[in-house]
mmCIF file of C-alpha atoms and ligand atoms in Angstrom:
data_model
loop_
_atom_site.group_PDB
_atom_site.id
_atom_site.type_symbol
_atom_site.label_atom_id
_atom_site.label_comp_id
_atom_site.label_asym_id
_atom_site.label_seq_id
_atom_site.Cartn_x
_atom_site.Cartn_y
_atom_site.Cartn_z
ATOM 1 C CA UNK A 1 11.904 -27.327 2.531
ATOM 2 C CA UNK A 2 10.217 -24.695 0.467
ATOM 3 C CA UNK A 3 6.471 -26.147 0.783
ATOM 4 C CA UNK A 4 3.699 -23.938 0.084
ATOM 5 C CA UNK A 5 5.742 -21.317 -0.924
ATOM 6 C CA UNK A 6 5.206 -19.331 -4.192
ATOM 7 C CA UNK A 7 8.531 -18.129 -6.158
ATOM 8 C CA UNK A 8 8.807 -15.872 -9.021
ATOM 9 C CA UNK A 9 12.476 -16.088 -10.566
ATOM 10 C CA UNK A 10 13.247 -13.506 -13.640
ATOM 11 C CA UNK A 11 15.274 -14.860 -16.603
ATOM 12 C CA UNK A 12 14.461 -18.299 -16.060
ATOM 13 C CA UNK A 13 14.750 -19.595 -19.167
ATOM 14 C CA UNK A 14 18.394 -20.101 -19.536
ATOM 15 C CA UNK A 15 21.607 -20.231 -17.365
ATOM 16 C CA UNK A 16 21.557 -19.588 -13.816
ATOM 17 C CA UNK A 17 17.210 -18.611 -13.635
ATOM 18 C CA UNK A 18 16.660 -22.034 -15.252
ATOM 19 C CA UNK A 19 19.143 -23.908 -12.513
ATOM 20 C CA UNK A 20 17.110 -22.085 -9.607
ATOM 21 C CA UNK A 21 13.812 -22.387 -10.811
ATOM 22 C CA UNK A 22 14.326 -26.202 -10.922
ATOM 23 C CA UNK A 23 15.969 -26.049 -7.799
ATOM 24 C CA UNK A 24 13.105 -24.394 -6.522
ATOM 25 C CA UNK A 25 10.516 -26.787 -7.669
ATOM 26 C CA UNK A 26 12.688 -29.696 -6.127
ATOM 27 C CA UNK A 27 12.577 -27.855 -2.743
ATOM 28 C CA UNK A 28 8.557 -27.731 -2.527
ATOM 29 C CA UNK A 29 8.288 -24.148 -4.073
ATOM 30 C CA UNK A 30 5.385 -23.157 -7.037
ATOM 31 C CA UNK A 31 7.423 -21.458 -9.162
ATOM 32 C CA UNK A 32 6.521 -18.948 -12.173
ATOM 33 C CA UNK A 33 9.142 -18.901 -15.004
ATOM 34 C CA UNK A 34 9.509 -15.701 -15.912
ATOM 35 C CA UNK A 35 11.165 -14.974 -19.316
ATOM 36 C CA UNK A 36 11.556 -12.087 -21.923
ATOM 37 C CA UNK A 37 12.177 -14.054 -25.104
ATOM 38 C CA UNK A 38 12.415 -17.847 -25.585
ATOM 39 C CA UNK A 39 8.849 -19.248 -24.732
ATOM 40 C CA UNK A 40 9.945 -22.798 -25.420
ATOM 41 C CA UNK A 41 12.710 -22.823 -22.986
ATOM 42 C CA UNK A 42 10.228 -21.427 -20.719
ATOM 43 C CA UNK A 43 7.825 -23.830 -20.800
ATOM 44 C CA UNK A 44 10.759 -26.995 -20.499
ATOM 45 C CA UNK A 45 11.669 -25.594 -17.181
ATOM 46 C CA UNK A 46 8.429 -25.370 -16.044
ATOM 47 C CA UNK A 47 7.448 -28.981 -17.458
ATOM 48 C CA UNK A 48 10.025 -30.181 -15.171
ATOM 49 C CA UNK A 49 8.667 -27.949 -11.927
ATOM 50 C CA UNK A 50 5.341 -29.459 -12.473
ATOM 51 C CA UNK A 51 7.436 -33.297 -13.033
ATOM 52 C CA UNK A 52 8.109 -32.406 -9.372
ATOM 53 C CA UNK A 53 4.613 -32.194 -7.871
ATOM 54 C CA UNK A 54 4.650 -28.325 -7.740
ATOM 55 C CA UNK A 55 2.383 -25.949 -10.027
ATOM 56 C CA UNK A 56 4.545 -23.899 -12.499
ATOM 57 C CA UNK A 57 3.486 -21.207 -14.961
ATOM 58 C CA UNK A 58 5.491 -19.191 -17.793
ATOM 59 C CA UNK A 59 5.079 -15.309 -17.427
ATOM 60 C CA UNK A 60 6.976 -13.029 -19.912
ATOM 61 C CA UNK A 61 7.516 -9.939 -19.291
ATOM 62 C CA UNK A 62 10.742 -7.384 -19.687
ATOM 63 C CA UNK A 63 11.963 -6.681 -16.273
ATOM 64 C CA UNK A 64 12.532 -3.049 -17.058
ATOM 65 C CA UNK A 65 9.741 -2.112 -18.289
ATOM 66 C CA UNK A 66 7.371 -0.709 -15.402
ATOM 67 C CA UNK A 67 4.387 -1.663 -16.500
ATOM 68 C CA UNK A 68 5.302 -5.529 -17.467
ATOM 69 C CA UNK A 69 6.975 -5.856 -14.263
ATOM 70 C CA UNK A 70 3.630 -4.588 -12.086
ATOM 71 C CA UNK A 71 1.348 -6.543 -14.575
ATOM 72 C CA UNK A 72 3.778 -9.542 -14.024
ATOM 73 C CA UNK A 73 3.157 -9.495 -9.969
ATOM 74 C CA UNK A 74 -0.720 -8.903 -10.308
ATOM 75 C CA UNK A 75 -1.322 -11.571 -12.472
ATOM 76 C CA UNK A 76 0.753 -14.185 -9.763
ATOM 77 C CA UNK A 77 -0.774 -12.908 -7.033
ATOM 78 C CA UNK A 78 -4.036 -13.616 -9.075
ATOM 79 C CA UNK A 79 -3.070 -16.972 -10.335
ATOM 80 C CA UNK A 80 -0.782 -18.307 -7.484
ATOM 81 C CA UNK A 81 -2.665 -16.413 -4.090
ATOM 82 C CA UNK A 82 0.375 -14.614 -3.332
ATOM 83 C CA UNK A 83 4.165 -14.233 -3.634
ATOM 84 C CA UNK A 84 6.720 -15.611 -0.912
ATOM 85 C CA UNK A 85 10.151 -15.631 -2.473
ATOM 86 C CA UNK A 86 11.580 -13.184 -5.300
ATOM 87 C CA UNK A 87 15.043 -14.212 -7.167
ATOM 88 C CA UNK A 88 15.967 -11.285 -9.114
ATOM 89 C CA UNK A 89 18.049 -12.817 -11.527
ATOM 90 C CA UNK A 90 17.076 -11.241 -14.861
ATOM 91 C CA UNK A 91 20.960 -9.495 -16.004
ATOM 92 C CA UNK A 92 22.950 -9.379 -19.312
ATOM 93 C CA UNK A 93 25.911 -8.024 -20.544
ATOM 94 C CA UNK A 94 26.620 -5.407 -23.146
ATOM 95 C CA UNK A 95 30.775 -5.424 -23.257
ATOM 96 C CA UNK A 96 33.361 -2.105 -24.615
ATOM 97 C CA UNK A 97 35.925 -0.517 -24.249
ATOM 98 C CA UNK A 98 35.572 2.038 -22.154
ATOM 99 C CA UNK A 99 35.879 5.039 -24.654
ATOM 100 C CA UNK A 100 34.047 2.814 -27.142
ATOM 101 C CA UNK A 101 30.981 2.259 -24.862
ATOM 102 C CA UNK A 102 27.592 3.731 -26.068
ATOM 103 C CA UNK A 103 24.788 5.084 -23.706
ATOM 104 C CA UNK A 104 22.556 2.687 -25.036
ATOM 105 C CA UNK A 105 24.818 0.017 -23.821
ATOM 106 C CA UNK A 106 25.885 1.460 -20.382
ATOM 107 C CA UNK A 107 21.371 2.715 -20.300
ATOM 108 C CA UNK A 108 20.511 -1.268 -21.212
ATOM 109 C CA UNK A 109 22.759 -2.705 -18.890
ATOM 110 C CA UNK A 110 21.370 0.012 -15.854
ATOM 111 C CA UNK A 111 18.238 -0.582 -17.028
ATOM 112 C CA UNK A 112 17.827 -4.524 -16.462
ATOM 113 C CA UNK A 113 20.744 -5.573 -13.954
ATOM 114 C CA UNK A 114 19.584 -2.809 -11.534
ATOM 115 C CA UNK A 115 16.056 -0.913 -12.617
ATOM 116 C CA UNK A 116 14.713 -4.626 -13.365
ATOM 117 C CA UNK A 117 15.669 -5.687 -9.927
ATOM 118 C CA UNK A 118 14.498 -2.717 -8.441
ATOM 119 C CA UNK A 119 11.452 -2.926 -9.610
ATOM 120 C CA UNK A 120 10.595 -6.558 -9.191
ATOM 121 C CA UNK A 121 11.802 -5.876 -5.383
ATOM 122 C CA UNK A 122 9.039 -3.078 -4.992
ATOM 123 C CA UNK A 123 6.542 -4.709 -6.394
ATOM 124 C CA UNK A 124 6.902 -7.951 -4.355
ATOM 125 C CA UNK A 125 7.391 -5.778 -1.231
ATOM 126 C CA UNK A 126 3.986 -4.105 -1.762
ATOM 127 C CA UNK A 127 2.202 -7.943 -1.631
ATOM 128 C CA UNK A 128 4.835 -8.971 1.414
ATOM 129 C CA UNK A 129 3.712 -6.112 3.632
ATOM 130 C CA UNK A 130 0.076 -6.640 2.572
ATOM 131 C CA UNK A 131 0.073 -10.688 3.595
ATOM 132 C CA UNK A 132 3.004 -10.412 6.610
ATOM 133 C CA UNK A 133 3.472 -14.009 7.962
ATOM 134 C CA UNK A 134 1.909 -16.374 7.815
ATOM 135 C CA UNK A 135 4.134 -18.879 10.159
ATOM 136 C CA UNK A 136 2.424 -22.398 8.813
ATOM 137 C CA UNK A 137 4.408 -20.652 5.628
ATOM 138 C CA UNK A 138 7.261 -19.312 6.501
ATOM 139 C CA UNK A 139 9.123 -17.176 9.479
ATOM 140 C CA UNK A 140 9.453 -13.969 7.085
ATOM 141 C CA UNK A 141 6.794 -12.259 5.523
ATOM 142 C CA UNK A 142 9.106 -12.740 2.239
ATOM 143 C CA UNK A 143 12.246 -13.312 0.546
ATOM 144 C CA UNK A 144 14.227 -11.746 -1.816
ATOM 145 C CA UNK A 145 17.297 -12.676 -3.416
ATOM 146 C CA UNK A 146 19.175 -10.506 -5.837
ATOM 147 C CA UNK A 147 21.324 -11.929 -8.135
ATOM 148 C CA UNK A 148 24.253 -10.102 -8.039
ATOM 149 C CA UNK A 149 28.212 -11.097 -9.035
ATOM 150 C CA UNK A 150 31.721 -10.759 -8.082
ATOM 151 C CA UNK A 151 31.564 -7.765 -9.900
ATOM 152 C CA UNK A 152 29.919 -5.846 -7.113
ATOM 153 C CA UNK A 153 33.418 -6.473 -5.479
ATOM 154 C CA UNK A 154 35.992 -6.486 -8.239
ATOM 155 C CA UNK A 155 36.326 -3.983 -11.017
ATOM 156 C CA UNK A 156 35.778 -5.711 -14.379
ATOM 157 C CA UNK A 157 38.024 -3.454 -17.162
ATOM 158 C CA UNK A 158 35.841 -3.741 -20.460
ATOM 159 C CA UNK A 159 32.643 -3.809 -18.549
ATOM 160 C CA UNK A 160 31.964 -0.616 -16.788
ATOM 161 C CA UNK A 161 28.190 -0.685 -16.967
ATOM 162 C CA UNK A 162 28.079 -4.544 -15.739
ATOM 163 C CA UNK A 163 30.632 -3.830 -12.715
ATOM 164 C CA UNK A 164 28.860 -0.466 -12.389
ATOM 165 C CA UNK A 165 25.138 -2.210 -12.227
ATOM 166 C CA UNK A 166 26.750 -4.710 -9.634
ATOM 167 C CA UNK A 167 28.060 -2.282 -7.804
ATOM 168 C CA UNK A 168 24.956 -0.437 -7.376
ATOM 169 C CA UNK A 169 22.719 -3.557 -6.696
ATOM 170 C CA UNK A 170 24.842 -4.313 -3.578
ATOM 171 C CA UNK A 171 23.650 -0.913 -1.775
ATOM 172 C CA UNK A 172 20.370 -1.141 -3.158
ATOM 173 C CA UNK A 173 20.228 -4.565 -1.470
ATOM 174 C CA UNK A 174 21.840 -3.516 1.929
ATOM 175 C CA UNK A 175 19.388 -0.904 2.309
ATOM 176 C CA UNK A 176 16.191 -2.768 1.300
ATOM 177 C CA UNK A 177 17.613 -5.216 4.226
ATOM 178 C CA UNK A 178 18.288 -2.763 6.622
ATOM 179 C CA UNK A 179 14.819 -0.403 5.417
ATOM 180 C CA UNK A 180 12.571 -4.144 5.208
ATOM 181 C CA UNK A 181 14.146 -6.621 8.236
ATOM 182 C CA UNK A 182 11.274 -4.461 11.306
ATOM 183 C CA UNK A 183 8.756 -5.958 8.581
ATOM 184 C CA UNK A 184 10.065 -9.460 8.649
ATOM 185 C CA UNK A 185 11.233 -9.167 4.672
ATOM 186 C CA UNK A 186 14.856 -10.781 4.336
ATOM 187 C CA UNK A 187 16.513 -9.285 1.135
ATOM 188 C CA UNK A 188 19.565 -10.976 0.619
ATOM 189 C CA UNK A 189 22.356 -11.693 -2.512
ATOM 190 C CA UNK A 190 23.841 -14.083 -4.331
ATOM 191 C CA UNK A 191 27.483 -13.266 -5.930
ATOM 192 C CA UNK A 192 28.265 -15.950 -8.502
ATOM 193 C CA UNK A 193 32.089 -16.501 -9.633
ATOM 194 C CA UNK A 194 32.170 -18.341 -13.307
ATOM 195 C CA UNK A 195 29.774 -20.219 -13.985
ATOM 196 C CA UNK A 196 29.119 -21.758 -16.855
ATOM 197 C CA UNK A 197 26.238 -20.304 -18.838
ATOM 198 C CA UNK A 198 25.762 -18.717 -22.142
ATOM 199 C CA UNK A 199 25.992 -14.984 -20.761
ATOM 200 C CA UNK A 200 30.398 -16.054 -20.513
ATOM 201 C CA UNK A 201 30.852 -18.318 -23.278
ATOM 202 C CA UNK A 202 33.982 -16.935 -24.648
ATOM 203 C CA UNK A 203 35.563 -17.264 -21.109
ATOM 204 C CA UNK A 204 35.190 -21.144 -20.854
ATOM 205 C CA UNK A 205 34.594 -22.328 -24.570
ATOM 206 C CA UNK A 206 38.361 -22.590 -25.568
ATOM 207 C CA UNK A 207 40.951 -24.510 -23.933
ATOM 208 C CA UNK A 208 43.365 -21.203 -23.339
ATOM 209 C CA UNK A 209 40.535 -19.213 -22.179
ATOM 210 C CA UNK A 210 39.616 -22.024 -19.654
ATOM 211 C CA UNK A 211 42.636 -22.533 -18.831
ATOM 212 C CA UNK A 212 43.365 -18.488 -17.923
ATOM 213 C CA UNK A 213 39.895 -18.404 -16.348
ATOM 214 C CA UNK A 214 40.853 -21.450 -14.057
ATOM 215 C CA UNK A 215 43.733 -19.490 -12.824
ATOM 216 C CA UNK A 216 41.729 -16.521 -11.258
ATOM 217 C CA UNK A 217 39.884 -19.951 -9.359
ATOM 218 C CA UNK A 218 41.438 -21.211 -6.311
ATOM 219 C CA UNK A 219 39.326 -23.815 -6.204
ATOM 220 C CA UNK A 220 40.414 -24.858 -9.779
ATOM 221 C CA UNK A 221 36.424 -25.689 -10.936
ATOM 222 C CA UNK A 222 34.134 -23.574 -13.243
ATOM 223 C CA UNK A 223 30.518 -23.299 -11.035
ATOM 224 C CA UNK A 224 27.796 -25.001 -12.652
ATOM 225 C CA UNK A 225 24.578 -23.286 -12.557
ATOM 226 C CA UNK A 226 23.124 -25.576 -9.757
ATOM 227 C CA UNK A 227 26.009 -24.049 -7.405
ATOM 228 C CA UNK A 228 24.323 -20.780 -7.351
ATOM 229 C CA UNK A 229 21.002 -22.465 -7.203
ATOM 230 C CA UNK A 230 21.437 -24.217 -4.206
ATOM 231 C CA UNK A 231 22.655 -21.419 -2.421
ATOM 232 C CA UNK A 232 19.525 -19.481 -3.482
ATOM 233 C CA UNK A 233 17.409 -22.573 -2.272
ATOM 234 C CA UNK A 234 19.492 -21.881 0.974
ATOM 235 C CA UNK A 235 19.029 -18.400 1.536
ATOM 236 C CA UNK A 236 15.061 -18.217 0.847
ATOM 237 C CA UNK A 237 14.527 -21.090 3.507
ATOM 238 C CA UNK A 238 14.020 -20.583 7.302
ATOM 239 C CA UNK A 239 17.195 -22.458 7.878
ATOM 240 C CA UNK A 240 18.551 -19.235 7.358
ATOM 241 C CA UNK A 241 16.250 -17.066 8.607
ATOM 242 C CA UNK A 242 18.745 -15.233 10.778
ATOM 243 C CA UNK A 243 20.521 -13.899 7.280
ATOM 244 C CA UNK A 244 19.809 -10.597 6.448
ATOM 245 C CA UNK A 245 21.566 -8.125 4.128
ATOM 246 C CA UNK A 246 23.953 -10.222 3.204
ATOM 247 C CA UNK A 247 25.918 -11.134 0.087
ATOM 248 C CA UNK A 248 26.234 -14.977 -0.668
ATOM 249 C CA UNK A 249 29.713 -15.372 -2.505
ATOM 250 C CA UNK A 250 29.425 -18.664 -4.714
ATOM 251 C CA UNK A 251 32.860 -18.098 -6.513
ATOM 252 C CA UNK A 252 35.157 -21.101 -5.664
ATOM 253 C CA UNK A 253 37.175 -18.377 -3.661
ATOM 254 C CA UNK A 254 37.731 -15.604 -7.174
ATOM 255 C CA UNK A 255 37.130 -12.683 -4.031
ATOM 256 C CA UNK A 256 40.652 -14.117 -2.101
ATOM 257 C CA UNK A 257 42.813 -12.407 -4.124
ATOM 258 C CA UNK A 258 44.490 -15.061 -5.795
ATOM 259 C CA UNK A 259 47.043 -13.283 -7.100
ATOM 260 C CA UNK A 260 48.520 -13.102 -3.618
ATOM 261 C CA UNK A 261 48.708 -17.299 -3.081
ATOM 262 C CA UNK A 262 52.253 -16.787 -4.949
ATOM 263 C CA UNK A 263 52.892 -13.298 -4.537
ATOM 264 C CA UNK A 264 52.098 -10.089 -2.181
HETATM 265 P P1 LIG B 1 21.968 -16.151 -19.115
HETATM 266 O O1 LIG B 1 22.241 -15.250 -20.261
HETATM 267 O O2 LIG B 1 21.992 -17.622 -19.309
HETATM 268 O O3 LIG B 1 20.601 -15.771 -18.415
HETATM 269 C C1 LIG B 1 20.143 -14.452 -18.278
HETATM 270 C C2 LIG B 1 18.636 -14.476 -18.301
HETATM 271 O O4 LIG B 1 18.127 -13.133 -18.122
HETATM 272 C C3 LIG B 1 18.100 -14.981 -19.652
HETATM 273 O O5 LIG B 1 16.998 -15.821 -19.399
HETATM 274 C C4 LIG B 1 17.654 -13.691 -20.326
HETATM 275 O O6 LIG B 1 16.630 -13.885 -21.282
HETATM 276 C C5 LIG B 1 17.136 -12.942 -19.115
HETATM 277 N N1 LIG B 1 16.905 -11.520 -19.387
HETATM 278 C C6 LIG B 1 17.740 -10.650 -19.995
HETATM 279 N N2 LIG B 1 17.129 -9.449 -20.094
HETATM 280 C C7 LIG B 1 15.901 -9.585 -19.542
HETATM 281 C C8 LIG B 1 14.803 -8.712 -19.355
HETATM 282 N N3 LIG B 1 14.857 -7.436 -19.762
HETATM 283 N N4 LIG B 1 13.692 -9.180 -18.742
HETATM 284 C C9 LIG B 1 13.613 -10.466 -18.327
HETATM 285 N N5 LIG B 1 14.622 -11.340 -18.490
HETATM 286 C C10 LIG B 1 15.751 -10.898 -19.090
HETATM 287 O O7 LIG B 1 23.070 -15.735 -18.020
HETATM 288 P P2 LIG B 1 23.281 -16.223 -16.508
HETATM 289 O O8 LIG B 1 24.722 -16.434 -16.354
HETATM 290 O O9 LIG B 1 22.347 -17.304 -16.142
HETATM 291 O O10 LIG B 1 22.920 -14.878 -15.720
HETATM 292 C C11 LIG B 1 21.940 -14.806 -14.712
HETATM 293 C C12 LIG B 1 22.359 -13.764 -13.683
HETATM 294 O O11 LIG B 1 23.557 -14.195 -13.037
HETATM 295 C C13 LIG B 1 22.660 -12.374 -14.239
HETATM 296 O O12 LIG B 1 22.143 -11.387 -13.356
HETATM 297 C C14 LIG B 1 24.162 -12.338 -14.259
HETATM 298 O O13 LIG B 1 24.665 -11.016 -14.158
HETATM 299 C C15 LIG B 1 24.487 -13.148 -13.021
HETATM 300 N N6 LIG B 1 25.855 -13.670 -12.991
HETATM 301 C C16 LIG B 1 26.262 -14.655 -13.849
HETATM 302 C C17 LIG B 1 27.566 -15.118 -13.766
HETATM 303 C C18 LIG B 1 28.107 -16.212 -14.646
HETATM 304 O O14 LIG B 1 29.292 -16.510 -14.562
HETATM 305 N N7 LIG B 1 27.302 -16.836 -15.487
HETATM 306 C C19 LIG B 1 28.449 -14.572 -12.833
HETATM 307 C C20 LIG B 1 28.000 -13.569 -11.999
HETATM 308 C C21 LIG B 1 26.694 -13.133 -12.077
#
């Protein structure tokens, strides 16, 4: 499906990066691994791009750091010819109270959930505008997919700088779609629900933490990374090349209100 096409996923070393890199690999794609600590991890999910048939390389580099991130996207366009699909995943989590929140938490969450995306998205722009399409390739001159969460839709108390980050990455999204679609660049999102991954251990590691986290699920299932990794396989294909500046929602139906299937 994704033949010839060269991907570059951030934080794919662990959790939902790792799922989608694989998936990637499966679908045709070279991949590079990118990662910011954790080399070994690294190099296991690129072992198993390469198991695959497809050329894989590790790259680390800390997607908010300007200078890593351009260095990053030289040295694939270098190595792999060029870039075709982005997956902005990179994101963490840095949890208070509101009054209780420091700037360095609320500046390191900005920083990589939405500057890291940011600038992985302008630096992969600047290669998709100088290649445009090549249609043997691909009907867009590229792809991005943001990794964004529920959160850009539901207010998360305790979390102000992730919901806020989430938040933010949806417009930042919307208008790189509506500023990048004349140019044949679909920039699109993913919005996972729960999915299990180390970022929200406490939330499905207990049985009464499961069990109040299955409750906000009307589908009654925690996602498993591949969920989100198939819809990313999805979105950067030309089966959907008609999808542009739109958000994804992979969330066993957590956006529906659930509250309401008893009450309201
Ligand atoms: P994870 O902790 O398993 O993976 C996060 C990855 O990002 C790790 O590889 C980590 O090393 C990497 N990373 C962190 N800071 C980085 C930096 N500065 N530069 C490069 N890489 C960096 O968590 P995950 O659940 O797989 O999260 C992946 C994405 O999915 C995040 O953007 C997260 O907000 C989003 N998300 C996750 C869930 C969920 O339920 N797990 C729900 C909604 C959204």
């Amino acid at each position: 499906m994704l033949k010839g096409q060269k991907a570059l996923v951030t934080g794919a070393n662990s959790g939902i990066g790792k799922a989608t890199a694989i998936a990637l690999g499966r679908a045709g794609a070279d991949v590079v691994v990118n990662y910011v600590a954790g080399r070994e991890d690294a190099e296991k999910v690129a072992e198993e791009i390469t198991s695959f048939g497809g050329r894989a390389a590790v790259y680390e580099a800390d997607v908010s750091d300007e200078d890593q991130v351009v260095a990053m996207l030289d040295r694939m366009i270098q190595d792999f010819g060029t870039i075709d699909i982005l997956v902005a995943n990179a994101g963490l989590q840095r949890d208070a109270p509101f009054t209780e929140m420091t700037l360095a938490q609320w500046q390191k969450v900005l920083d990589v959930n939405l500057t890291g995306q940011f600038l992985c998205a302008r630096e992969a722009t600047k290669e998709f505008l100088r290649r445009g399409v090549v249609p043997e390739v691909s009907s867009a001159a590229g792809k991005i997919v943001c990794m964004s969460s529920v959160h850009q839709l539901i207010p998360w108390a305790g979390h102000a700088n992730y919901a806020t980050s989430k938040g933010g990455l949806q417009m930042m999204m919307e208008t790189l779609a509506q500023e990048l679609a004349p140019q044949k660049i679909r920039v699109n999102a993913v919005a996972p629900g729960a999915i299990k991954t180390p970022i929200n251990r406490s939330a499905w590691e207990t049985p009464e933490a499961r069990a109040d986290l299955l409750r906000l699920i009307p589908y009654r299932r925690i996602g498993d990374p591949e969920d989100i990794a198939n819809a990313v396989v999805g979105l950067s294909s030309d089966l959907m090349d008609y999808v542009v500046g739109t958000t994804l929602y992979v969330d066993g139906g957590m956006t529906l209100f659930p509250g309401f299937a008893t009450g309201g």
